[in-house]
Amino acid sequence: MVLLTPGPTPIHPRVQTALGKEMRGHLDPEVLATNRRIREHLNKLFDPGPGALLAAMPGSGSLGMEAGLTNLADEGDAVLLLVSGTFGERMVEIAHAYQFDYKVLRSEPGHPIDPQAVAEELKHRPYKLVALVHGETSTGVLNPVEEIAELVQAHGALFMLDAVTTAGMMPLSMQKLGIDYAFTGSQKCLSAPPGLAPFALSQRGRECLGQVRGWYSDLSRVAVYWEQEGYFCTSPVLLHYALEEALKLALEEGLENRQKRAELLYGTVLSLLEELGFSAYAAEGARLPTVLVVRPPQGLEEAEIRKGLYARGVSVAGGIGPTAGKVLRLGLMGESARPEHYRVFFKALGEVLGKSGLERAFEERLGLVAF
Ligand SMILES: *Cc1c(COP(=O)(O)O)cnc(C)c1O
């Protein structure tokens, strides 16, 4: 199966090999050495500045989200949530469950958060925490993190970034932008198996940890394992091996190069799809290069296309939240952003749509952008 969903992503043979290593204990010296190397790699991925906590929680990306919110805010704290789709709404659900005094600022589906609206809202009251999803997977929108980070920094609030669809595929500097907490999921842009939530918590974030942080998601307990190398919980060591290899691959290639790879393929795939009558869902100028969200041509159902592709060995996703039933979502994260996978995609799409020559048309266009 060619996995072109916006997570999980195909895994590299080197990562697959790491996953098959011999089982060891979570406090085995070899595993602890692996953890130290993972922290060094995460330091390059997030660039959180001195004194930061770097680790990977055992759980999916959503644990990274929940832990960020619950460690940085307490019941009754003023929290501003910037929402542009399903994953932003997930932050609202968490804020509701933990009874924060939260305010939600929403963008129109397919459009990014307007920094001007954020600036207006920040004038009204002091916020303890502002949270943003960098790349919204449900709509394929990339939010203007630099502009928003500047406003939050001037306001003095803590700033949390969901970097699930961007970290590992684009350069990010938490210390330059003033981000206190950023997280991702191992199965997205890093193309490791699902099951770990890598994150970075800045020195300032550590100093502002709230009073009630749960137990399993208490970041000070996570630090006991990752920094003091003591027992907190039994970590999935094979996933640690796989994550280390995936991080190495990402850093060997370079984050700028990975971003370029995704952008070139995004542009090529979208231009050919547009010729076939598909159209991008996200507004121009705010498109996330790692998730291509397209409306099908008029008269065609997304589900029909999706099922036709699946029957031919290509797995893509339909819409969720604001885009449910309306779009196809194609992953360009990590190992999914490879021309050979999209060659197979266009061959299958040609069969589904009854159009010949798509594979060749794709190859010709690719030749023009020089991979
Ligand atoms: C996938 C995703 C998540 C949640 O990750 P899970 O691993 O599915 O829990 C959070 N935010 C964004 C933007 C995502 O794409």
XYZ file of C-alpha atoms and ligand atoms in Angstrom:
386
model
C 0.000 0.000 0.000
C 1.300 3.468 -0.887
C 0.524 5.489 2.216
C -0.298 9.056 1.185
C -2.485 10.038 4.136
C -1.545 13.085 6.255
C -0.148 10.704 8.862
C 0.840 8.044 9.435
C 3.534 8.154 6.754
C 5.670 5.455 5.064
C 8.793 4.662 7.055
C 12.334 4.590 5.623
C 14.115 1.173 5.477
C 16.694 2.430 7.998
C 13.885 3.224 10.440
C 12.284 -0.165 9.794
C 15.620 -1.839 10.626
C 15.973 0.146 13.864
C 12.494 -1.017 14.856
C 13.594 -4.636 14.561
C 16.480 -4.374 17.043
C 16.720 -6.626 20.091
C 14.519 -5.704 23.053
C 16.187 -3.919 25.971
C 15.011 -2.427 29.248
C 13.988 1.211 29.403
C 16.908 1.946 31.816
C 19.472 -0.091 29.852
C 22.627 2.033 29.267
C 22.249 1.579 25.512
C 18.692 2.898 25.598
C 19.680 5.818 27.827
C 22.464 6.677 25.350
C 19.876 6.549 22.533
C 17.703 8.930 24.540
C 20.584 11.377 24.933
C 21.129 11.376 21.183
C 17.380 11.868 20.597
C 17.527 14.947 22.851
C 20.457 16.347 20.868
C 18.559 15.830 17.620
C 15.393 17.392 19.053
C 17.460 20.386 20.114
C 18.286 20.955 16.433
C 14.710 20.324 15.345
C 13.114 22.796 17.798
C 16.018 25.099 18.782
C 14.383 25.946 22.134
C 17.390 27.719 23.689
C 19.374 26.880 26.832
C 17.792 25.059 29.772
C 14.947 23.526 27.764
C 13.405 20.128 28.410
C 13.626 17.900 25.321
C 11.907 14.515 25.290
C 9.440 12.242 23.537
C 6.359 11.222 25.505
C 4.988 7.716 24.972
C 1.707 8.483 23.229
C 0.428 10.049 20.007
C 0.585 13.718 19.010
C -2.592 14.465 20.947
C -0.791 13.649 24.205
C 1.749 16.308 23.253
C -1.129 18.753 22.822
C -2.861 17.830 26.076
C 0.406 17.901 28.038
C 1.307 21.353 26.706
C -2.027 22.854 27.660
C -2.306 21.186 31.063
C 1.281 21.875 32.122
C 1.218 25.538 31.151
C -2.273 26.476 32.393
C -4.439 25.721 35.416
C -8.181 25.681 35.988
C -9.471 29.256 35.684
C -6.410 30.592 33.823
C -6.969 32.925 30.851
C -6.021 31.030 27.671
C -6.387 32.224 24.074
C -6.911 29.467 21.501
C -6.335 30.265 17.813
C -8.432 27.839 15.796
C -8.485 27.222 12.054
C -9.845 23.664 11.898
C -10.232 20.296 13.602
C -6.911 20.233 15.449
C -7.490 23.726 16.800
C -10.928 22.531 17.965
C -9.183 19.680 19.774
C -7.352 22.280 21.869
C -10.760 23.799 22.711
C -12.042 20.386 23.854
C -9.014 19.976 26.119
C -9.347 23.533 27.514
C -13.012 22.758 28.222
C -12.225 19.459 29.962
C -9.693 21.187 32.243
C -11.966 24.201 32.846
C -9.612 26.915 31.681
C -11.052 30.408 31.287
C -10.539 30.180 27.545
C -11.395 32.377 24.596
C -11.490 31.017 21.045
C -10.533 33.047 17.993
C -11.524 31.254 14.785
C -10.575 31.837 11.159
C -12.869 31.000 8.240
C -12.307 27.415 7.050
C -9.534 27.413 4.447
C -8.120 30.703 5.717
C -5.338 31.399 8.220
C -5.634 33.199 11.552
C -5.512 36.969 11.033
C -2.695 38.477 13.166
C -4.693 41.742 13.313
C -7.538 39.907 15.096
C -5.030 38.414 17.539
C -3.589 41.875 18.246
C -7.125 43.183 18.951
C -7.947 40.311 21.301
C -4.711 40.673 23.251
C -5.658 44.296 24.040
C -8.755 43.183 25.951
C -7.192 41.247 28.827
C -3.972 39.625 30.006
C -3.612 36.025 28.855
C -1.418 33.468 30.564
C -1.153 31.237 27.487
C -1.784 31.528 23.741
C -1.922 28.341 21.635
C -1.734 27.960 17.856
C -1.728 25.081 15.354
C 1.020 25.923 12.843
C -0.234 23.786 9.946
C -3.917 22.795 10.183
C -4.243 19.285 8.766
C -8.026 19.381 8.252
C -7.906 22.314 5.813
C -4.282 22.403 4.621
C -3.743 25.929 5.957
C -0.391 27.266 7.191
C -0.778 29.903 9.911
C 1.499 32.980 10.090
C 3.442 31.890 13.160
C 6.109 34.642 12.994
C 3.612 37.510 13.108
C 1.535 35.886 15.836
C 4.610 34.967 17.905
C 5.737 38.593 17.858
C 2.374 39.747 19.211
C 2.313 37.099 21.934
C 5.857 37.959 22.973
C 4.970 41.654 23.288
C 1.924 40.660 25.370
C 4.092 38.553 27.676
C 1.998 35.360 27.543
C 3.398 31.849 27.192
C 3.157 30.614 23.603
C 2.434 27.016 22.612
C 2.729 25.733 19.038
C 1.293 22.542 17.559
C 4.105 21.802 15.082
C 2.800 18.355 14.107
C 2.643 19.014 10.361
C 5.722 21.245 10.210
C 8.484 20.183 12.661
C 10.880 17.919 10.790
C 9.853 19.270 7.403
C 10.573 22.974 7.945
C 13.164 24.826 10.010
C 11.830 26.081 13.347
C 13.562 28.160 16.004
C 11.578 28.338 19.212
C 14.054 30.723 20.807
C 13.964 33.145 17.878
C 10.175 33.211 17.829
C 9.699 33.102 21.609
C 7.846 29.774 21.637
C 7.686 28.110 25.057
C 6.324 24.725 24.091
C 6.217 22.944 20.724
C 5.386 19.333 19.960
C 4.868 16.868 17.140
C 3.891 13.231 16.583
C 6.493 10.675 15.506
C 4.372 9.451 12.570
C 3.997 12.787 10.768
C 6.881 14.809 9.277
C 9.546 12.573 10.836
C 8.153 9.393 9.264
C 8.720 7.198 12.295
C 6.050 4.776 13.525
C 3.234 6.314 15.612
C 3.542 6.146 19.404
C 5.817 8.997 20.507
C 5.178 12.706 20.964
C 8.509 14.567 20.722
C 8.428 18.028 22.306
C 10.509 20.910 23.645
C 9.670 23.049 26.667
C 11.636 26.289 27.029
C 13.440 27.358 30.206
C 10.742 29.988 30.769
C 8.040 27.347 30.192
C 9.669 25.150 32.850
C 9.607 28.018 35.334
C 5.888 28.595 34.689
C 4.623 25.022 35.088
C 1.120 25.003 36.596
C -0.029 23.430 39.865
C -2.090 20.492 38.557
C -0.501 18.693 35.634
C -2.084 15.249 35.740
C 0.216 12.331 36.471
C 1.194 10.618 33.233
C 1.448 13.881 31.323
C 3.246 15.795 34.092
C 6.310 17.122 32.267
C 8.370 17.223 35.475
C 7.913 13.424 35.693
C 8.808 13.059 32.025
C 12.016 14.991 32.878
C 12.893 12.443 35.582
C 13.274 9.799 32.889
C 14.794 11.892 30.094
C 17.144 14.081 32.165
C 17.796 12.278 35.445
C 17.578 8.837 33.805
C 15.357 7.487 36.563
C 12.144 5.473 36.346
C 8.940 7.242 35.398
C 7.142 4.713 33.205
C 8.116 1.857 30.885
C 8.988 3.597 27.651
C 8.573 1.958 24.207
C 12.305 1.483 23.566
C 11.941 0.081 20.034
C 10.089 3.249 19.106
C 12.971 5.238 20.613
C 15.415 3.416 18.302
C 13.167 4.127 15.318
C 12.734 7.784 16.283
C 16.475 8.280 16.631
C 17.037 6.931 13.119
C 14.203 9.043 11.677
C 15.617 12.183 13.322
C 19.063 11.373 11.941
C 17.626 11.003 8.436
C 15.803 14.326 8.708
C 18.879 16.206 9.942
C 21.196 14.548 7.402
C 18.924 15.749 4.607
C 18.498 19.169 6.224
C 15.216 20.852 7.130
C 15.487 23.499 4.372
C 15.973 20.732 1.798
C 13.009 18.808 3.163
C 10.808 21.887 2.960
C 11.935 22.441 -0.635
C 11.192 18.792 -1.475
C 7.641 19.114 -0.120
C 7.030 22.482 -1.814
C 8.253 21.313 -5.232
C 6.153 18.184 -5.129
C 3.136 20.103 -3.769
C 3.330 22.551 -6.684
C 3.723 19.812 -9.283
C 0.923 17.632 -7.918
C -1.457 20.576 -7.499
C -0.856 21.960 -10.998
C -1.691 18.617 -12.601
C -4.720 18.109 -10.346
C -5.965 21.603 -11.252
C -5.784 20.672 -14.914
C -8.062 17.725 -14.100
C -10.621 19.997 -12.412
C -9.531 19.670 -8.778
C -9.020 22.855 -6.767
C -7.007 23.663 -3.649
C -9.101 24.163 -0.502
C -6.656 26.445 1.334
C -6.429 30.105 0.344
C -3.528 31.067 -1.878
C -0.596 32.382 0.125
C -1.540 30.261 3.159
C -0.949 26.740 1.898
C 0.740 24.169 4.079
C 3.287 22.355 1.866
C 2.986 19.080 3.788
C -0.776 18.522 3.402
C -2.469 19.116 0.047
C -6.241 19.465 0.476
C -8.219 19.492 -2.777
C -11.881 19.622 -3.751
C -12.763 17.043 -6.426
C -13.849 18.108 -9.924
C -17.542 19.034 -10.215
C -19.832 16.019 -10.433
C -17.354 13.678 -8.726
C -17.570 12.476 -5.105
C -14.402 12.461 -3.023
C -15.377 9.079 -1.497
C -15.632 7.454 -4.921
C -12.183 8.666 -5.920
C -10.720 7.692 -2.553
C -12.164 4.158 -2.716
C -11.015 3.759 -6.315
C -7.487 4.760 -5.327
C -7.522 2.402 -2.350
C -8.579 -0.515 -4.558
C -5.454 0.258 -6.617
C -3.120 0.284 -3.620
C -3.027 4.017 -2.846
C -4.301 5.253 0.511
C -5.329 8.927 0.771
C -7.614 10.619 3.317
C -10.992 12.308 3.014
C -11.930 15.490 4.861
C -12.499 15.948 8.587
C -14.311 18.682 10.508
C -14.999 21.613 8.150
C -13.848 19.610 5.129
C -15.698 16.323 5.857
C -17.151 14.846 2.661
C -15.816 17.735 0.573
C -12.152 17.062 -0.119
C -9.272 14.651 -0.554
C -6.259 15.158 1.702
C -2.855 14.114 0.390
C 0.163 13.788 2.659
C 3.513 15.307 1.715
C 5.161 14.750 5.072
C 8.505 13.003 5.431
C 8.745 9.882 3.279
C 5.378 10.496 1.608
C 6.836 13.509 -0.243
C 8.624 11.326 -2.798
C 8.029 11.548 -6.568
C 7.876 7.735 -6.895
C 4.821 7.572 -4.607
C 3.030 10.290 -6.563
C 3.828 8.537 -9.827
C 1.855 5.557 -8.488
C -0.857 7.950 -7.278
C -1.317 9.493 -10.749
C -1.317 6.105 -12.451
C -4.116 4.982 -10.106
C -5.977 8.299 -10.435
C -5.858 8.003 -14.223
C -7.561 4.604 -13.992
C -10.196 5.911 -11.572
C -10.996 8.945 -13.741
C -10.698 7.025 -17.036
C -7.895 9.316 -18.261
C -4.720 7.977 -19.789
C -1.252 9.490 -19.690
C -1.409 11.075 -16.218
C 1.679 9.265 -15.031
C 3.641 10.624 -17.987
C 2.219 14.112 -17.584
C 3.368 14.014 -13.955
C 6.845 12.866 -14.941
C 7.148 15.620 -17.536
C 6.167 18.272 -15.020
C 8.583 16.831 -12.488
C 11.358 17.064 -15.068
C 10.590 20.766 -15.339
C 11.084 21.353 -11.610
C 14.284 19.263 -11.507
C 14.223 16.873 -8.596
C -2.230 14.468 13.570
C -2.305 15.767 14.279
C -2.464 15.873 15.672
C -2.762 14.704 16.556
O -1.885 13.707 16.467
P -2.288 12.169 16.810
O -0.970 11.532 16.673
O -3.300 11.733 15.796
O -2.832 12.143 18.180
C -2.443 17.126 16.249
N -2.286 18.228 15.510
C -2.144 18.188 14.168
C -1.979 19.455 13.411
C -2.157 16.950 13.512
O -2.031 16.901 12.181
